[in-house]
Amino acid sequence: MKLKYKLLPAVLVLCAFINNGCQGILEENPRAAIVPSFFNSPSGVLGGIAGVYNDIRSAWGTEGFTNEMLAGTDEHLAGASASGIQLHNYNGLNGTNFGAAWNIAYTDINTLNGVLEYGQTIDLPDATRKQYLAQAKFLRGFWYFYLVQTFGDVPLNTKFITVPSQAASRQPAAEVYAQVIKDLTEAATDLPDKPTAPFIDKAACKPVAQLVLAKAYLTRGWLTNNQADFVQASTICADIIAKKATYGLDLWANYGDAFVPANDYGKETMFVSDHSKDPKYGYYTVGGGASGGAAQNLTPWFTNWNYPNLGINSFKNASGNLANNGTATMIRDSYYGRPYIRIRPNSYKWPSGPNAGKSYFLDQAFVNRTVDSRFENTFYTVWIANKETTNAQNAANNSRGIPTYTLRANVDTAIWMPDYEVPGAPQFVGSRPFKGTVIPPSLWNNTYFPAVKKFMDPSRGANFNDPSSRPVVIYRFADVYLTGAEAAFKAGQATAAKDLLNAIRRRAAFRPSNTADQNAAAATAMEITEADVTLDFILDERTREFYGEWQRWHDLVRTRSLVRRVKDWNPDAGANIKDFHMLRPIPQAQIDRVVEGPKFPQNPGY
Amino acid sequence: MITTQNIQKTNGFNWSTDWIFFFNREKITQLTTPAELENKGAGWFVGQPLTVIYDYKKVGIWQLQDSINEQIKKQTAPVQYPGQIRIEDANGDGKIDANDRQILGNFQPQWEGGLTNRFSYKGFDLSIVIYARMGMQVLAPHLTADGGGNGFPFFNQSRVNQLKVDYWTRTNPTNAFPAPDAGTDRLLFGSTLGYQDGSFIKCRSINFGYQLPSSLMSKMGLASARVYLNATNPFVIYSPFVDAGFGPDPEGNGYGGGVAPTGAGDVGAPARQISVNLNNPAFRQFTFGLNLKF
């Protein structure tokens, strides 16, 4: 009997332990994670929208995504340090090496579905509610438009998912387009004419939703050859331009002004992905020199070459290439940017074939460099010495034959990349010795090429290795003209197409150094006639206007021109590109993670 | 554990040995449903340990001979060149893609063991501890590169200082590492380079001591005194990893950091792999000490 009494306390203790344990497991009070009930408040809904804007930063302006939007087109070739070489040459491109934005897009879409579901019922003034819901609709349309252009049929979720699922399926692109057009139409109706607090600066407003809507109609029109869609797109663009004063939008008189940091939020900018210098947001550490990662805007550097590594006595070697030699004449600075050498202009000169003797860069897209200002406004071709370099007369490979001289900082030209052949290069111009280095087009390759200057961020100062905190401009007002021109062209409105193109082209002739008369003459010289308007002309115009602005791959796919133009101009990708490349491969992680129900299908060909 | 008394002499010489041998086995018996046999996204496979290597199988480096006899041409995608990593075309369709991934190994040792030898003679004592962990893989992130934050950025791309490895050239037709390529920031199938044999036999410690005679001590007013010399992690006896020059110590000291075969964004499964990183290897320490008791 004694034993029984001894056991009892032990049993009681055990019971208490089990009880406590169960309660501890079941009572959840999450504070760090977003749970569905978070959306059931005004701040929750606003936070959801802000979160999506934040996520856009992790695509536009980052390396993987920029590659996906620019590489493997007629405009660009791989730089010497290219990342994702499969994107450039389509050799072995598959679901294991593509899909930088897939996860971001679907996370955001689910957030927006939550905002749209809970936003209907929470306690908000009607006007505020309308604005919040319109923002959410715009962003959902924006992401689905990206997905359907890139992957074709994709999972279409419009309900907030709160229970994890390991099943997924793809819906036809037509259904996705219908949803995109519905969302963007409703957003365009409800959004204010100009960005309005709390969605300030260049967040979505009415004309932005209209532009993306026009692009969606245009893209669907190309897919299904639907005249009504082309007419819609054309009408919408004309409408935006007609009301540009209401929207506070216009073209700068000078193309170059659109890329001046002070004008980042100016009249030509429509929609941006913001970046902040403020360290409290955790993305920018002053002097941290972040070299990649989510929300880091590294745009200025991808298209830059390794200018601080070129020696003063570089020479043309026996095989006709530029051999790097001697003391470097430049050091890194924030004006010329950090050299990432990822992407370069397609300056490959075709030795034979239909484009024999021509390069896309100099002889097709930017062929009219004397009148059209966009070449000089897009590219650095001159590097002014930012340090002193003394070059001894007897230095190895110095063939200038002049006494020892010093390249003066901030005065002398260290490197010059003329857009035409210069005899005597790289150490002479003709028979005259050149203190720096001359690199004409025949010496351009994946190491030496003109750098894009539009996105440079000189505000970095001494912290030249820090990412840019300039916004990534996703849509410019010029895009309304060229989207409208393409739509008008397809809708059979030749005069409208010509006029829209001419508006952009006349502006491109402007140079602040010209007199008014010279500018007027140049603008007239840029004008084209209806007979000049072809699809290829429009695509070339888009290169001139939007070089490097995350548009090219979608431009070529939309116009069903990808395969043709890549074969015509891109020597690295031409041999590998096939029709199936018009859709990108579904990321392998998505296929791997669908383990319930039918397998998640890959796009054909991959 | 078995302890053997090898020698026990009347003159005071003693030698005993502790033998330890053990192994762990883990395997996944069921995923969410009994019908679900694998979850590639999470890297889980029924019948396998929790963490496995699921990746392409590197069979070597494409050689010049493969180009001459056109073996290399049988692979239609991606088109490769001599000097690049050669992957086994597991499904034989002429393409290397995600369908060619296989389970290549895991991080669970086949067996582990220890051997402790103790010697004593008069005032002297010596113990040597040897430890073995055999038959598992480790991940060496510094031998891989994906151009992003994983692996060793710009590995084998002649841009940065890196570990000296046996890389391919026309005159060095090795099957170990591919030819350097300055034209890209990531090696094709570079994830396969990080998986290495992690087996090792190490000397964990050597402890040598001398107990001063008590007769001497009492004169000096001490209860006892012992001088000793201790070496922790003095040397590695067997390790293919160290022999190949991949690092000073073969023991895992972290998780993950390698390159995902399916793209940088998908690090779910590789994040669990046991890795030997360049930071903080097991320290080697020599101690000389004197124990005095009053």
Tab-separated table of N, CA and C in Angstrom, chain A residues 54-110:
chain	number	residue	atom	x	y	z
A	54	ASN	N	8.040	47.464	-52.546
A	54	ASN	CA	9.385	47.121	-52.097
A	54	ASN	C	9.936	45.950	-52.915
A	55	ASP	N	9.089	44.962	-53.158
A	55	ASP	CA	9.545	43.765	-53.876
A	55	ASP	C	9.947	44.047	-55.314
A	56	ILE	N	9.300	45.034	-55.931
A	56	ILE	CA	9.641	45.345	-57.322
A	56	ILE	C	11.119	45.711	-57.421
A	57	ARG	N	11.636	46.300	-56.346
A	57	ARG	CA	13.062	46.628	-56.281
A	57	ARG	C	13.961	45.418	-56.444
A	58	SER	N	13.439	44.250	-56.031
A	58	SER	CA	14.283	43.056	-56.092
A	58	SER	C	14.310	42.446	-57.478
A	59	ALA	N	13.607	43.056	-58.409
A	59	ALA	CA	13.687	42.608	-59.799
A	59	ALA	C	14.385	43.704	-60.607
A	60	TRP	N	13.677	44.792	-60.881
A	60	TRP	CA	14.248	45.868	-61.692
A	60	TRP	C	15.459	46.459	-60.978
A	61	GLY	N	16.595	46.473	-61.651
A	61	GLY	CA	17.802	47.059	-61.077
A	61	GLY	C	18.764	46.025	-60.526
A	62	THR	N	18.312	44.774	-60.388
A	62	THR	CA	19.227	43.738	-59.907
A	62	THR	C	19.806	42.972	-61.097
A	63	GLU	N	20.861	42.236	-60.818
A	63	GLU	CA	21.644	41.667	-61.909
A	63	GLU	C	20.914	40.572	-62.685
A	64	GLY	N	20.385	39.584	-61.955
A	64	GLY	CA	19.754	38.463	-62.643
A	64	GLY	C	18.599	38.923	-63.508
A	65	PHE	N	17.762	39.780	-62.963
A	65	PHE	CA	16.590	40.240	-63.685
A	65	PHE	C	16.984	41.102	-64.890
A	66	THR	N	17.982	41.961	-64.686
A	66	THR	CA	18.429	42.809	-65.798
A	66	THR	C	18.931	41.940	-66.947
A	67	ASN	N	19.696	40.916	-66.615
A	67	ASN	CA	20.145	39.984	-67.652
A	67	ASN	C	18.969	39.387	-68.392
A	68	GLU	N	17.957	38.967	-67.625
A	68	GLU	CA	16.836	38.281	-68.247
A	68	GLU	C	16.083	39.198	-69.208
A	69	MET	N	16.102	40.508	-68.933
A	69	MET	CA	15.358	41.437	-69.773
A	69	MET	C	16.176	41.963	-70.947
A	70	LEU	N	17.503	41.819	-70.891
A	70	LEU	CA	18.331	42.431	-71.938
A	70	LEU	C	19.134	41.425	-72.757
A	71	ALA	N	19.577	40.348	-72.116
A	71	ALA	CA	20.507	39.435	-72.790
A	71	ALA	C	19.790	38.602	-73.845
A	72	GLY	N	20.577	38.127	-74.794
A	72	GLY	CA	20.016	37.259	-75.824
A	72	GLY	C	19.102	37.994	-76.780
A	73	THR	N	19.367	39.272	-77.002
A	73	THR	CA	18.570	40.057	-77.955
A	73	THR	C	19.487	40.607	-79.038
A	74	ASP	N	18.912	41.391	-79.947
A	74	ASP	CA	19.729	42.011	-80.983
A	74	ASP	C	20.613	43.129	-80.434
A	75	GLU	N	20.198	43.729	-79.307
A	75	GLU	CA	20.900	44.902	-78.782
A	75	GLU	C	22.187	44.574	-78.053
A	76	HIS	N	22.178	43.436	-77.343
A	76	HIS	CA	23.249	43.205	-76.376
A	76	HIS	C	24.019	41.919	-76.633
A	77	LEU	N	25.300	41.964	-76.281
A	77	LEU	CA	26.118	40.755	-76.241
A	77	LEU	C	26.692	40.635	-74.840
A	78	ALA	N	27.268	39.463	-74.570
A	78	ALA	CA	27.829	39.225	-73.239
A	78	ALA	C	29.116	40.011	-73.054
A	79	GLY	N	29.271	40.641	-71.921
A	79	GLY	CA	30.540	41.237	-71.548
A	79	GLY	C	31.479	40.160	-71.031
A	80	ALA	N	32.734	40.539	-70.776
A	80	ALA	CA	33.737	39.541	-70.390
A	80	ALA	C	33.397	38.859	-69.074
A	81	SER	N	32.685	39.542	-68.182
A	81	SER	CA	32.311	38.919	-66.913
A	81	SER	C	30.824	38.634	-66.873
A	82	ALA	N	30.273	38.237	-67.998
A	82	ALA	CA	28.830	38.022	-68.086
A	82	ALA	C	28.368	37.019	-67.052
A	83	SER	N	27.209	37.265	-66.503
A	83	SER	CA	26.593	36.279	-65.626
A	83	SER	C	25.437	35.656	-66.388
A	84	GLY	N	25.158	34.417	-66.105
A	84	GLY	CA	24.059	33.757	-66.807
A	84	GLY	C	24.301	33.716	-68.300
A	85	ILE	N	25.410	33.115	-68.698
A	85	ILE	CA	25.797	33.114	-70.114
A	85	ILE	C	24.736	32.433	-70.979
A	86	GLN	N	23.959	31.520	-70.374
A	86	GLN	CA	22.902	30.841	-71.145
A	86	GLN	C	21.862	31.831	-71.649
A	87	LEU	N	21.669	32.915	-70.918
A	87	LEU	CA	20.723	33.926	-71.360
A	87	LEU	C	21.231	34.625	-72.612
A	88	HIS	N	22.538	34.698	-72.722
A	88	HIS	CA	23.126	35.387	-73.869
A	88	HIS	C	23.144	34.518	-75.113
A	89	ASN	N	23.417	33.216	-74.931
A	89	ASN	CA	23.606	32.391	-76.131
A	89	ASN	C	22.564	31.271	-76.281
A	90	TYR	N	21.635	31.174	-75.346
A	90	TYR	CA	20.565	30.164	-75.391
A	90	TYR	C	21.106	28.736	-75.398
A	91	ASN	N	22.394	28.565	-75.112
A	91	ASN	CA	22.996	27.231	-75.092
A	91	ASN	C	22.781	26.621	-73.709
A	92	GLY	N	21.814	25.679	-73.631
A	92	GLY	CA	21.548	25.046	-72.344
A	92	GLY	C	20.670	25.887	-71.433
A	93	LEU	N	19.996	26.894	-71.988
A	93	LEU	CA	19.050	27.671	-71.181
A	93	LEU	C	17.896	26.758	-70.782
A	94	ASN	N	17.635	26.643	-69.491
A	94	ASN	CA	16.507	25.833	-69.037
A	94	ASN	C	16.055	26.312	-67.666
A	95	GLY	N	15.135	25.561	-67.085
A	95	GLY	CA	14.528	25.995	-65.831
A	95	GLY	C	15.486	26.098	-64.661
A	96	THR	N	16.707	25.572	-64.815
A	96	THR	CA	17.646	25.667	-63.696
A	96	THR	C	18.419	26.970	-63.727
A	97	ASN	N	18.341	27.696	-64.838
A	97	ASN	CA	19.115	28.944	-64.880
A	97	ASN	C	18.268	30.135	-65.300
A	98	PHE	N	16.990	30.093	-65.005
A	98	PHE	CA	16.117	31.220	-65.324
A	98	PHE	C	15.050	31.379	-64.250
A	99	GLY	N	14.575	32.609	-64.095
A	99	GLY	CA	13.391	32.817	-63.268
A	99	GLY	C	13.621	33.660	-62.037
A	100	ALA	N	14.388	34.763	-62.195
A	100	ALA	CA	14.734	35.598	-61.039
A	100	ALA	C	13.493	36.163	-60.349
A	101	ALA	N	12.426	36.437	-61.113
A	101	ALA	CA	11.302	37.176	-60.525
A	101	ALA	C	10.078	36.317	-60.241
A	102	TRP	N	10.125	35.042	-60.572
A	102	TRP	CA	8.946	34.189	-60.424
A	102	TRP	C	8.400	34.191	-58.988
A	103	ASN	N	9.288	33.860	-58.055
A	103	ASN	CA	8.839	33.772	-56.660
A	103	ASN	C	8.349	35.113	-56.140
A	104	ILE	N	9.070	36.180	-56.503
A	104	ILE	CA	8.686	37.520	-56.054
A	104	ILE	C	7.274	37.819	-56.564
A	105	ALA	N	7.059	37.522	-57.837
A	105	ALA	CA	5.763	37.847	-58.445
A	105	ALA	C	4.626	37.122	-57.726
A	106	TYR	N	4.814	35.859	-57.458
A	106	TYR	CA	3.699	35.116	-56.852
A	106	TYR	C	3.498	35.452	-55.376
A	107	THR	N	4.584	35.746	-54.675
A	107	THR	CA	4.418	36.211	-53.296
A	107	THR	C	3.602	37.496	-53.298
A	108	ASP	N	3.962	38.405	-54.201
A	108	ASP	CA	3.267	39.687	-54.278
A	108	ASP	C	1.807	39.518	-54.686
A	109	ILE	N	1.573	38.652	-55.632
A	109	ILE	CA	0.199	38.457	-56.099
A	109	ILE	C	-0.672	37.961	-54.949
A	110	ASN	N	-0.128	37.065	-54.149
A	110	ASN	CA	-0.930	36.587	-53.018
A	110	ASN	C	-1.192	37.704	-52.007
